[in-house]
Amino acid sequence: DTEVTQTPKHLVMGMTNKKSLKCEQHMGHRAMYWYKQKAKKPPELMFVYSYEKLSINESVPSRFSPECPNSSLLNLHLHALQPEDSALYLCASSQGDRDRSYNEQFFGPGTRLTVL
Amino acid sequence: AQSVAQPEDQVNVAEGNPLTVKCTYSVSGNPYLFWYVQYPNRGLQFLLKYITGDNLVKGSYGFEAEFNKSQTSFHLKKPSALVSDSALYFCAVRDIYNFNKFYFGSGTKLNVKP
């Protein structure tokens, strides 16, 4: 199974709502990533979990809260978002850095988020 | 610092013609380079990578890339373009000091016309 799954595919939320994005992989990867992508732009790194610990936070606003319950799951909790947060949110995974693997990232299909 | 640059926002090519999508890199040390493709409203799909070894790397869907150390380039190529190759292409480099970090180029939109 070389697939990263993300739910939901689409999400519309108001600025006062609380919602969560979910990501799952069963490739035994120990690094998992959240990216934000605007139309026709490259993915922007938000968070990296390595061996279930937060290893990179790219100065993301606190209205985004990541969580890694176990080695296969990654969540992104959303609260009090702004319209400019509307984007495609991509999850990815790769082998952990302790493996010194040079392998690629595997991306999920993304969640299209619209904040009204 | 590690970075990659894609100098062309858009590349237009006729179906059946060869295509090239350009990427140059700036790294301190040996580069670990990747190409991804993204179709509309989809995630990124891995095409190929250069870690070490042969300068010509073969990947998925008939794509290949040529690593050129003297020109610090890693251009993506295909001998005969298909309309279905039309998509957004990203070059990326892995950070050798923070192995969990990847840097992406700005992307190149490939348009293949019938």
mmCIF file with all atom_site columns, N, CA and C in Angstrom, chain A residues 56 97 100, chain B residues 1-2 26-30 32 94-101 103:
data_model
loop_
_atom_site.group_PDB
_atom_site.id
_atom_site.type_symbol
_atom_site.label_atom_id
_atom_site.label_alt_id
_atom_site.label_comp_id
_atom_site.label_asym_id
_atom_site.label_entity_id
_atom_site.label_seq_id
_atom_site.pdbx_PDB_ins_code
_atom_site.Cartn_x
_atom_site.Cartn_y
_atom_site.Cartn_z
_atom_site.occupancy
_atom_site.B_iso_or_equiv
_atom_site.pdbx_formal_charge
_atom_site.auth_seq_id
_atom_site.auth_comp_id
_atom_site.auth_asym_id
_atom_site.auth_atom_id
_atom_site.pdbx_PDB_model_num
ATOM 1  N N  . ILE A 1 56  ? 9.268  20.206 13.152 1.00 0.00 ? 56  ILE A N  1
ATOM 2  C CA . ILE A 1 56  ? 9.334  21.477 12.437 1.00 0.00 ? 56  ILE A CA 1
ATOM 3  C C  . ILE A 1 56  ? 7.972  22.150 12.517 1.00 0.00 ? 56  ILE A C  1
ATOM 4  N N  . ASP A 1 97  ? 14.158 10.373 9.208  1.00 0.00 ? 97  ASP A N  1
ATOM 5  C CA . ASP A 1 97  ? 15.532 10.810 8.999  1.00 0.00 ? 97  ASP A CA 1
ATOM 6  C C  . ASP A 1 97  ? 16.545 9.902  9.693  1.00 0.00 ? 97  ASP A C  1
ATOM 7  N N  . ARG A 1 100 ? 18.239 7.683  7.345  1.00 0.00 ? 100 ARG A N  1
ATOM 8  C CA . ARG A 1 100 ? 19.080 8.332  6.346  1.00 0.00 ? 100 ARG A CA 1
ATOM 9  C C  . ARG A 1 100 ? 18.668 7.896  4.949  1.00 0.00 ? 100 ARG A C  1
ATOM 10 N N  . ALA B 2 1   ? 22.646 26.915 2.381  1.00 0.00 ? 1   ALA B N  1
ATOM 11 C CA . ALA B 2 1   ? 21.202 26.828 2.134  1.00 0.00 ? 1   ALA B CA 1
ATOM 12 C C  . ALA B 2 1   ? 20.958 26.017 0.865  1.00 0.00 ? 1   ALA B C  1
ATOM 13 N N  . GLN B 2 2   ? 19.829 25.339 0.854  1.00 0.00 ? 2   GLN B N  1
ATOM 14 C CA . GLN B 2 2   ? 19.470 24.529 -0.303 1.00 0.00 ? 2   GLN B CA 1
ATOM 15 C C  . GLN B 2 2   ? 18.309 25.204 -1.024 1.00 0.00 ? 2   GLN B C  1
ATOM 16 N N  . SER B 2 26  ? 20.852 24.921 -6.046 1.00 0.00 ? 26  SER B N  1
ATOM 17 C CA . SER B 2 26  ? 21.925 25.544 -5.279 1.00 0.00 ? 26  SER B CA 1
ATOM 18 C C  . SER B 2 26  ? 21.991 24.812 -3.950 1.00 0.00 ? 26  SER B C  1
ATOM 19 N N  . VAL B 2 27  ? 23.020 24.006 -3.773 1.00 0.00 ? 27  VAL B N  1
ATOM 20 C CA . VAL B 2 27  ? 23.159 23.243 -2.539 1.00 0.00 ? 27  VAL B CA 1
ATOM 21 C C  . VAL B 2 27  ? 24.625 23.245 -2.126 1.00 0.00 ? 27  VAL B C  1
ATOM 22 N N  . SER B 2 28  ? 24.834 23.066 -0.837 1.00 0.00 ? 28  SER B N  1
ATOM 23 C CA . SER B 2 28  ? 26.190 22.879 -0.336 1.00 0.00 ? 28  SER B CA 1
ATOM 24 C C  . SER B 2 28  ? 26.346 21.396 -0.062 1.00 0.00 ? 28  SER B C  1
ATOM 25 N N  . GLY B 2 29  ? 27.101 20.718 -0.891 1.00 0.00 ? 29  GLY B N  1
ATOM 26 C CA . GLY B 2 29  ? 27.235 19.281 -0.751 1.00 0.00 ? 29  GLY B CA 1
ATOM 27 C C  . GLY B 2 29  ? 26.533 18.568 -1.891 1.00 0.00 ? 29  GLY B C  1
ATOM 28 N N  . ASN B 2 30  ? 26.344 17.266 -1.717 1.00 0.00 ? 30  ASN B N  1
ATOM 29 C CA . ASN B 2 30  ? 25.698 16.478 -2.764 1.00 0.00 ? 30  ASN B CA 1
ATOM 30 C C  . ASN B 2 30  ? 24.197 16.740 -2.767 1.00 0.00 ? 30  ASN B C  1
ATOM 31 N N  . TYR B 2 32  ? 20.211 16.035 -3.405 1.00 0.00 ? 32  TYR B N  1
ATOM 32 C CA . TYR B 2 32  ? 19.207 14.983 -3.552 1.00 0.00 ? 32  TYR B CA 1
ATOM 33 C C  . TYR B 2 32  ? 18.000 15.638 -4.205 1.00 0.00 ? 32  TYR B C  1
ATOM 34 N N  . ARG B 2 94  ? 16.176 17.946 -1.320 1.00 0.00 ? 94  ARG B N  1
ATOM 35 C CA . ARG B 2 94  ? 16.100 17.583 0.103  1.00 0.00 ? 94  ARG B CA 1
ATOM 36 C C  . ARG B 2 94  ? 17.222 18.287 0.865  1.00 0.00 ? 94  ARG B C  1
ATOM 37 N N  . ASP B 2 95  ? 16.875 18.811 2.027  1.00 0.00 ? 95  ASP B N  1
ATOM 38 C CA . ASP B 2 95  ? 17.857 19.504 2.868  1.00 0.00 ? 95  ASP B CA 1
ATOM 39 C C  . ASP B 2 95  ? 18.773 18.463 3.499  1.00 0.00 ? 95  ASP B C  1
ATOM 40 N N  . ILE B 2 96  ? 20.057 18.536 3.226  1.00 0.00 ? 96  ILE B N  1
ATOM 41 C CA . ILE B 2 96  ? 20.973 17.521 3.745  1.00 0.00 ? 96  ILE B CA 1
ATOM 42 C C  . ILE B 2 96  ? 21.297 17.750 5.218  1.00 0.00 ? 96  ILE B C  1
ATOM 43 N N  . TYR B 2 97  ? 20.962 18.917 5.762  1.00 0.00 ? 97  TYR B N  1
ATOM 44 C CA . TYR B 2 97  ? 21.217 19.202 7.182  1.00 0.00 ? 97  TYR B CA 1
ATOM 45 C C  . TYR B 2 97  ? 19.976 18.953 8.034  1.00 0.00 ? 97  TYR B C  1
ATOM 46 N N  . ASN B 2 98  ? 18.806 19.134 7.427  1.00 0.00 ? 98  ASN B N  1
ATOM 47 C CA . ASN B 2 98  ? 17.550 18.791 8.093  1.00 0.00 ? 98  ASN B CA 1
ATOM 48 C C  . ASN B 2 98  ? 16.805 17.861 7.152  1.00 0.00 ? 98  ASN B C  1
ATOM 49 N N  . PHE B 2 99  ? 17.017 16.568 7.368  1.00 0.00 ? 99  PHE B N  1
ATOM 50 C CA . PHE B 2 99  ? 16.606 15.577 6.384  1.00 0.00 ? 99  PHE B CA 1
ATOM 51 C C  . PHE B 2 99  ? 15.109 15.510 6.176  1.00 0.00 ? 99  PHE B C  1
ATOM 52 N N  . ASN B 2 100 ? 14.359 16.077 7.084  1.00 0.00 ? 100 ASN B N  1
ATOM 53 C CA . ASN B 2 100 ? 12.906 16.054 6.951  1.00 0.00 ? 100 ASN B CA 1
ATOM 54 C C  . ASN B 2 100 ? 12.373 17.252 6.169  1.00 0.00 ? 100 ASN B C  1
ATOM 55 N N  . LYS B 2 101 ? 13.257 18.052 5.610  1.00 0.00 ? 101 LYS B N  1
ATOM 56 C CA . LYS B 2 101 ? 12.819 19.247 4.919  1.00 0.00 ? 101 LYS B CA 1
ATOM 57 C C  . LYS B 2 101 ? 13.114 19.151 3.422  1.00 0.00 ? 101 LYS B C  1
ATOM 58 N N  . TYR B 2 103 ? 12.726 21.455 -0.282 1.00 0.00 ? 103 TYR B N  1
ATOM 59 C CA . TYR B 2 103 ? 12.490 22.772 -0.852 1.00 0.00 ? 103 TYR B CA 1
ATOM 60 C C  . TYR B 2 103 ? 12.004 22.600 -2.276 1.00 0.00 ? 103 TYR B C  1
#
